[in-house]
Coordinates of N, CA and C and ligand atoms in Angstrom, one line a residue:
M1 N 29.6 20.9 -15.7 CA 28.3 21.5 -16.0 C 27.7 22.1 -14.8
S2 N 27.2 23.3 -14.9 CA 26.6 23.9 -13.7 C 25.3 24.5 -14.1
V3 N 24.5 24.8 -13.1 CA 23.2 25.4 -13.2 C 23.2 26.6 -12.4
T4 N 22.6 27.7 -12.9 CA 22.5 28.9 -12.2 C 21.0 29.1 -11.7
I5 N 20.9 29.3 -10.4 CA 19.6 29.5 -9.8 C 19.5 30.8 -9.0
R6 N 18.4 31.3 -8.9 CA 18.2 32.5 -8.1 C 17.7 32.1 -6.7
T7 N 18.4 32.6 -5.7 CA 18.1 32.2 -4.4 C 17.3 33.3 -3.7
G8 N 17.1 34.4 -4.3 CA 16.5 35.6 -3.6 C 17.5 36.6 -3.3
R9 N 18.7 36.2 -2.8 CA 19.7 37.2 -2.4 C 20.9 37.1 -3.4
T10 N 21.2 35.9 -3.8 CA 22.4 35.7 -4.7 C 22.1 34.8 -5.8
I11 N 22.9 34.8 -6.8 CA 22.8 33.8 -7.9 C 24.0 32.9 -7.7
A12 N 23.8 31.6 -7.5 CA 24.9 30.7 -7.3 C 25.0 29.7 -8.4
A13 N 26.3 29.4 -8.7 CA 26.5 28.3 -9.7 C 26.8 27.0 -8.9
L14 N 25.9 26.1 -9.2 CA 26.0 24.8 -8.5 C 26.0 23.7 -9.5
P15 N 26.6 22.5 -9.1 CA 26.5 21.4 -10.0 C 25.1 21.0 -10.3
R16 N 24.9 20.6 -11.6 CA 23.6 20.2 -12.1 C 23.2 18.9 -11.4
R17 N 22.0 18.8 -10.9 CA 21.5 17.5 -10.3 C 20.5 17.0 -11.3
P18 N 20.5 15.6 -11.6 CA 19.6 15.0 -12.6 C 18.2 15.0 -12.1
L19 N 17.3 15.8 -12.8 CA 15.9 15.9 -12.3 C 15.2 14.6 -12.5
F20 N 15.2 14.0 -13.6 CA 14.4 12.8 -13.9 C 14.9 11.7 -12.9
K21 N 16.2 11.5 -12.7 CA 16.7 10.5 -11.8 C 16.2 10.8 -10.4
A22 N 16.2 12.1 -9.9 CA 15.8 12.4 -8.6 C 14.3 12.2 -8.5
L23 N 13.5 12.5 -9.5 CA 12.0 12.2 -9.4 C 11.8 10.7 -9.3
T24 N 12.4 9.9 -10.1 CA 12.2 8.5 -10.1 C 12.7 7.8 -8.8
R25 N 13.8 8.3 -8.3 CA 14.3 7.8 -7.0 C 13.3 8.2 -5.9
G26 N 12.8 9.4 -5.9 CA 11.9 9.8 -4.9 C 10.6 9.0 -5.0
W27 N 10.1 8.8 -6.3 CA 8.9 8.0 -6.5 C 9.0 6.6 -5.9
R28 N 10.2 6.0 -6.0 CA 10.5 4.7 -5.4 C 10.7 4.7 -3.9
G29 N 10.7 5.9 -3.3 CA 10.9 6.0 -1.9 C 12.4 5.9 -1.5
K30 N 13.3 6.3 -2.4 CA 14.7 6.2 -2.2 C 15.3 7.7 -2.1
C31 N 16.4 7.8 -1.6 CA 17.1 9.1 -1.5 C 17.3 9.7 -2.9
P32 N 17.0 10.9 -3.1 CA 17.2 11.5 -4.5 C 18.6 11.6 -4.8
A33 N 19.5 11.7 -3.8 CA 20.9 11.9 -4.1 C 21.6 10.6 -4.5
C34 N 21.4 9.5 -3.7 CA 22.2 8.3 -4.0 C 21.3 7.2 -4.5
G35 N 20.0 7.2 -4.3 CA 19.1 6.2 -4.8 C 19.2 4.9 -3.9
E36 N 19.9 4.9 -2.8 CA 20.1 3.7 -2.0 C 19.3 3.8 -0.7
G37 N 19.5 4.9 0.0 CA 18.9 5.0 1.3 C 17.4 5.2 1.2
R38 N 16.7 4.8 2.3 CA 15.2 5.0 2.3 C 14.9 6.4 2.5
L39 N 13.9 7.0 1.8 CA 13.5 8.3 1.9 C 12.6 8.5 3.1
F40 N 11.8 7.5 3.4 CA 10.8 7.7 4.4 C 11.1 6.8 5.6
S41 N 10.9 7.3 6.8 CA 11.1 6.5 8.0 C 9.8 6.0 8.5
A42 N 8.7 6.6 8.0 CA 7.3 6.1 8.3 C 6.5 6.3 7.0
Y43 N 5.2 6.1 7.1 CA 4.4 6.2 5.9 C 4.7 7.5 5.1
L44 N 4.6 8.7 5.7 CA 4.9 9.9 5.0 C 6.0 10.7 5.7
K45 N 6.6 10.2 6.7 CA 7.7 10.9 7.4 C 9.0 10.8 6.7
V46 N 9.5 11.9 6.2 CA 10.8 11.9 5.5 C 11.9 11.8 6.5
N47 N 12.9 10.9 6.2 CA 14.1 10.9 7.1 C 14.8 12.2 7.1
D48 N 15.4 12.6 8.3 CA 16.1 13.9 8.3 C 17.4 13.8 7.5
T49 N 18.0 12.7 7.5 CA 19.2 12.5 6.6 C 19.1 11.1 5.9
C50 N 19.8 11.0 4.8 CA 19.8 9.7 4.1 C 20.6 8.7 5.0
P51 N 20.0 7.5 5.3 CA 20.8 6.5 6.0 C 22.0 6.0 5.2
A52 N 22.0 6.1 3.9 CA 23.1 5.5 3.1 C 24.2 6.6 2.9
C53 N 23.8 7.8 2.4 CA 24.8 8.7 2.0 C 24.9 10.0 2.9
G54 N 24.0 10.1 3.8 CA 24.0 11.2 4.8 C 23.5 12.5 4.2
E55 N 22.9 12.5 3.0 CA 22.3 13.7 2.4 C 21.2 14.3 3.3
E56 N 21.3 15.6 3.6 CA 20.2 16.2 4.5 C 18.9 16.3 3.7
L57 N 17.9 15.6 4.2 CA 16.6 15.6 3.5 C 15.5 16.4 4.3
F58 N 15.9 16.9 5.5 CA 14.9 17.6 6.2 C 14.6 19.0 5.6
H59 N 15.3 19.4 4.6 CA 15.0 20.7 4.0 C 13.8 20.7 3.1
H60 N 13.2 19.5 2.8 CA 12.1 19.5 1.9 C 10.9 20.3 2.5
R61 N 10.1 20.8 1.6 CA 8.9 21.6 1.9 C 7.8 21.1 1.0
A62 N 7.5 19.8 1.1 CA 6.4 19.2 0.2 C 5.1 19.8 0.6
D63 N 4.8 20.1 1.8 CA 3.6 20.7 2.3 C 2.3 20.1 1.6
D64 N 1.5 20.9 1.0 CA 0.2 20.4 0.5 C 0.3 19.9 -1.0
A65 N 1.5 19.9 -1.6 CA 1.6 19.5 -3.0 C 1.2 18.0 -3.2
P66 N 1.8 17.1 -2.4 CA 1.5 15.7 -2.6 C 0.0 15.4 -2.5
P67 N -0.7 15.8 -1.5 CA -2.2 15.5 -1.4 C -2.9 16.2 -2.6
Y68 N -2.5 17.4 -2.9 CA -3.2 18.1 -4.0 C -3.1 17.3 -5.3
I69 N -1.9 16.9 -5.6 CA -1.6 16.1 -6.9 C -2.3 14.8 -6.8
T70 N -2.3 14.2 -5.7 CA -3.0 12.9 -5.5 C -4.5 13.0 -5.7
I71 N -5.1 14.0 -5.1 CA -6.5 14.2 -5.3 C -6.8 14.5 -6.8
L72 N -6.0 15.4 -7.4 CA -6.2 15.7 -8.8 C -6.2 14.5 -9.7
L73 N -5.2 13.6 -9.5 CA -5.0 12.4 -10.3 C -6.2 11.4 -10.0
V74 N -6.4 11.1 -8.8 CA -7.4 10.1 -8.4 C -8.8 10.6 -8.8
G75 N -9.1 11.9 -8.6 CA -10.4 12.5 -9.0 C -10.6 12.3 -10.4
H76 N -9.7 12.7 -11.2 CA -9.8 12.6 -12.7 C -10.0 11.2 -13.2
L77 N -9.2 10.3 -12.5 CA -9.3 8.9 -12.9 C -10.6 8.3 -12.6
L78 N -11.1 8.5 -11.4 CA -12.4 7.9 -11.0 C -13.6 8.6 -11.7
V79 N -13.6 9.9 -11.8 CA -14.7 10.5 -12.5 C -14.7 10.1 -13.9
G80 N -13.6 10.1 -14.6 CA -13.5 9.6 -15.9 C -14.0 8.2 -16.1
L81 N -13.5 7.4 -15.2 CA -14.0 5.9 -15.2 C -15.5 5.8 -15.0
M82 N -16.0 6.6 -14.1 CA -17.4 6.6 -13.8 C -18.2 7.1 -15.0
L83 N -17.8 8.2 -15.6 CA -18.5 8.7 -16.8 C -18.4 7.7 -17.9
H84 N -17.3 7.1 -18.1 CA -17.2 6.1 -19.2 C -18.1 4.9 -19.0
L85 N -18.1 4.4 -17.7 CA -19.0 3.3 -17.4 C -20.4 3.6 -17.6
E86 N -20.8 4.8 -17.3 CA -22.2 5.3 -17.4 C -22.6 5.4 -18.9
M87 N -21.7 5.8 -19.7 CA -22.0 6.0 -21.2 C -22.0 4.6 -21.9
V88 N -21.2 3.6 -21.4 CA -21.2 2.3 -22.1 C -22.3 1.4 -21.5
W89 N -22.4 1.3 -20.2 CA -23.4 0.4 -19.6 C -24.3 1.2 -18.6
S90 N -25.3 0.6 -18.2 CA -26.1 1.1 -17.1 C -25.8 0.3 -15.9
I91 N -25.0 0.9 -15.0 CA -24.5 0.2 -13.8 C -25.3 0.6 -12.6
P92 N -25.8 -0.3 -11.8 CA -26.5 0.0 -10.6 C -25.7 0.8 -9.6
P93 N -26.2 1.8 -8.9 CA -25.4 2.6 -8.0 C -24.7 1.7 -6.9
M94 N -25.3 0.6 -6.5 CA -24.6 -0.2 -5.5 C -23.3 -0.8 -6.0
V95 N -23.1 -1.0 -7.3 CA -21.9 -1.5 -7.9 C -20.8 -0.4 -7.7
Y96 N -21.2 0.9 -8.0 CA -20.3 2.0 -7.8 C -19.9 2.1 -6.3
L97 N -20.9 1.9 -5.5 CA -20.6 2.1 -4.0 C -19.6 1.0 -3.6
L98 N -19.7 -0.2 -4.1 CA -18.9 -1.3 -3.7 C -17.5 -1.3 -4.4
T99 N -17.4 -0.6 -5.5 CA -16.1 -0.6 -6.3 C -15.4 0.7 -6.2
L100 N -16.0 1.7 -6.6 CA -15.3 3.0 -6.8 C -15.1 3.7 -5.4
V101 N -16.0 3.5 -4.5 CA -15.7 4.1 -3.2 C -14.5 3.5 -2.5
P102 N -14.3 2.2 -2.5 CA -13.1 1.7 -1.9 C -11.9 2.1 -2.7
L103 N -12.0 2.2 -4.1 CA -10.9 2.7 -4.9 C -10.6 4.2 -4.5
A104 N -11.6 4.9 -4.2 CA -11.3 6.3 -3.9 C -10.6 6.5 -2.5
V105 N -10.7 5.4 -1.7 CA -10.0 5.5 -0.4 C -8.6 4.9 -0.6
V106 N -8.5 3.8 -1.3 CA -7.2 3.0 -1.4 C -6.2 3.7 -2.3
L107 N -6.7 4.2 -3.5 CA -5.8 4.8 -4.4 C -5.0 6.0 -3.9
P108 N -5.6 6.9 -3.2 CA -4.8 8.0 -2.6 C -3.8 7.6 -1.6
L109 N -4.2 6.6 -0.8 CA -3.3 6.1 0.2 C -2.1 5.4 -0.5
L110 N -2.3 4.8 -1.6 CA -1.2 4.1 -2.3 C -0.3 5.1 -3.1
L111 N -0.9 6.2 -3.6 CA -0.2 7.2 -4.4 C 0.5 8.3 -3.6
L112 N 0.0 8.5 -2.4 CA 0.6 9.6 -1.7 C 2.1 9.5 -1.4
P113 N 2.6 8.3 -0.9 CA 4.1 8.3 -0.7 C 4.9 8.4 -1.9
P114 N 4.6 7.8 -3.1 CA 5.4 8.0 -4.2 C 5.4 9.5 -4.7
I115 N 4.2 10.1 -4.7 CA 4.1 11.5 -5.1 C 4.9 12.4 -4.2
K116 N 4.8 12.1 -2.9 CA 5.6 13.0 -2.0 C 7.1 12.7 -2.2
G117 N 7.5 11.5 -2.4 CA 8.9 11.2 -2.7 C 9.4 12.0 -4.0
A118 N 8.5 12.0 -5.0 CA 8.9 12.7 -6.2 C 9.0 14.2 -6.0
I119 N 8.1 14.7 -5.2 CA 8.2 16.2 -4.8 C 9.5 16.5 -4.1
V120 N 9.8 15.6 -3.2 CA 11.1 15.8 -2.5 C 12.3 15.7 -3.5
G121 N 12.2 14.8 -4.4 CA 13.3 14.7 -5.4 C 13.3 15.9 -6.3
L122 N 12.1 16.4 -6.6 CA 12.1 17.7 -7.5 C 12.7 18.8 -6.7
Q123 N 12.4 19.0 -5.4 CA 13.0 20.1 -4.7 C 14.5 19.9 -4.5
W124 N 14.9 18.7 -4.3 CA 16.4 18.4 -4.1 C 17.1 18.7 -5.4
A125 N 16.6 18.3 -6.6 CA 17.3 18.4 -7.8 C 17.3 19.9 -8.2
N126 N 16.4 20.7 -7.8 CA 16.4 22.1 -8.2 C 16.9 23.0 -7.1
Y127 N 17.5 22.5 -6.1 CA 18.1 23.3 -5.0 C 17.0 24.2 -4.3
M128 N 15.8 23.6 -4.2 CA 14.8 24.5 -3.6 C 14.9 24.5 -2.1
H129 N 14.4 25.6 -1.5 CA 14.3 25.7 -0.1 C 15.7 25.5 0.5
G130 N 15.8 24.7 1.6 CA 17.0 24.4 2.3 C 18.0 23.6 1.5
F131 N 17.6 23.0 0.4 CA 18.6 22.2 -0.4 C 19.5 23.1 -1.1
D132 N 19.2 24.4 -1.2 CA 20.2 25.4 -1.7 C 21.2 25.8 -0.6
P133 N 22.5 25.5 -0.8 CA 23.4 25.8 0.2 C 23.6 27.3 0.5
D134 N 23.1 28.2 -0.4 CA 23.2 29.6 -0.1 C 22.0 30.1 0.7
N135 N 20.9 29.3 0.8 CA 19.7 29.7 1.5 C 19.9 29.5 3.0
K136 N 20.0 30.7 3.7 CA 20.3 30.6 5.1 C 19.0 30.7 5.9
D137 N 17.9 30.8 5.2 CA 16.6 30.9 6.0 C 16.1 29.6 6.6
D138 N 16.6 28.5 6.0 CA 16.1 27.2 6.5 C 16.8 26.6 7.7
Ligands
ZN201 ZN1 21.3 9.0 0.0

């Protein structure tokens, strides 16, 4: 089975990479290729290569996508929760300050690595950027 992608200069037939598996492996902080090696060497620093299989991971270009998606998710979750709580009960502002503000800080910090891992997995599975062997720009 092969997949055809457009690289800008050529169309190459490459073996299909499992998208869902790559997304879940990235979400768990594992290499999208083998699922064994650690994806991150630090909080959000992606390893240059997989320590288990040697897959080159430095090709990723996650850029602003992980923070954008994180803010989108956390914002909708917290605003929805706050609106729901206001419609059901009358909650003093200090309760919001003591509960939702810490959540607004902690949730993005917890979600950012898995979302970045999933973005790297997405790029790997779709041969995006330098993951495409025909792309000589990277
Ligand atoms: Zn690997």
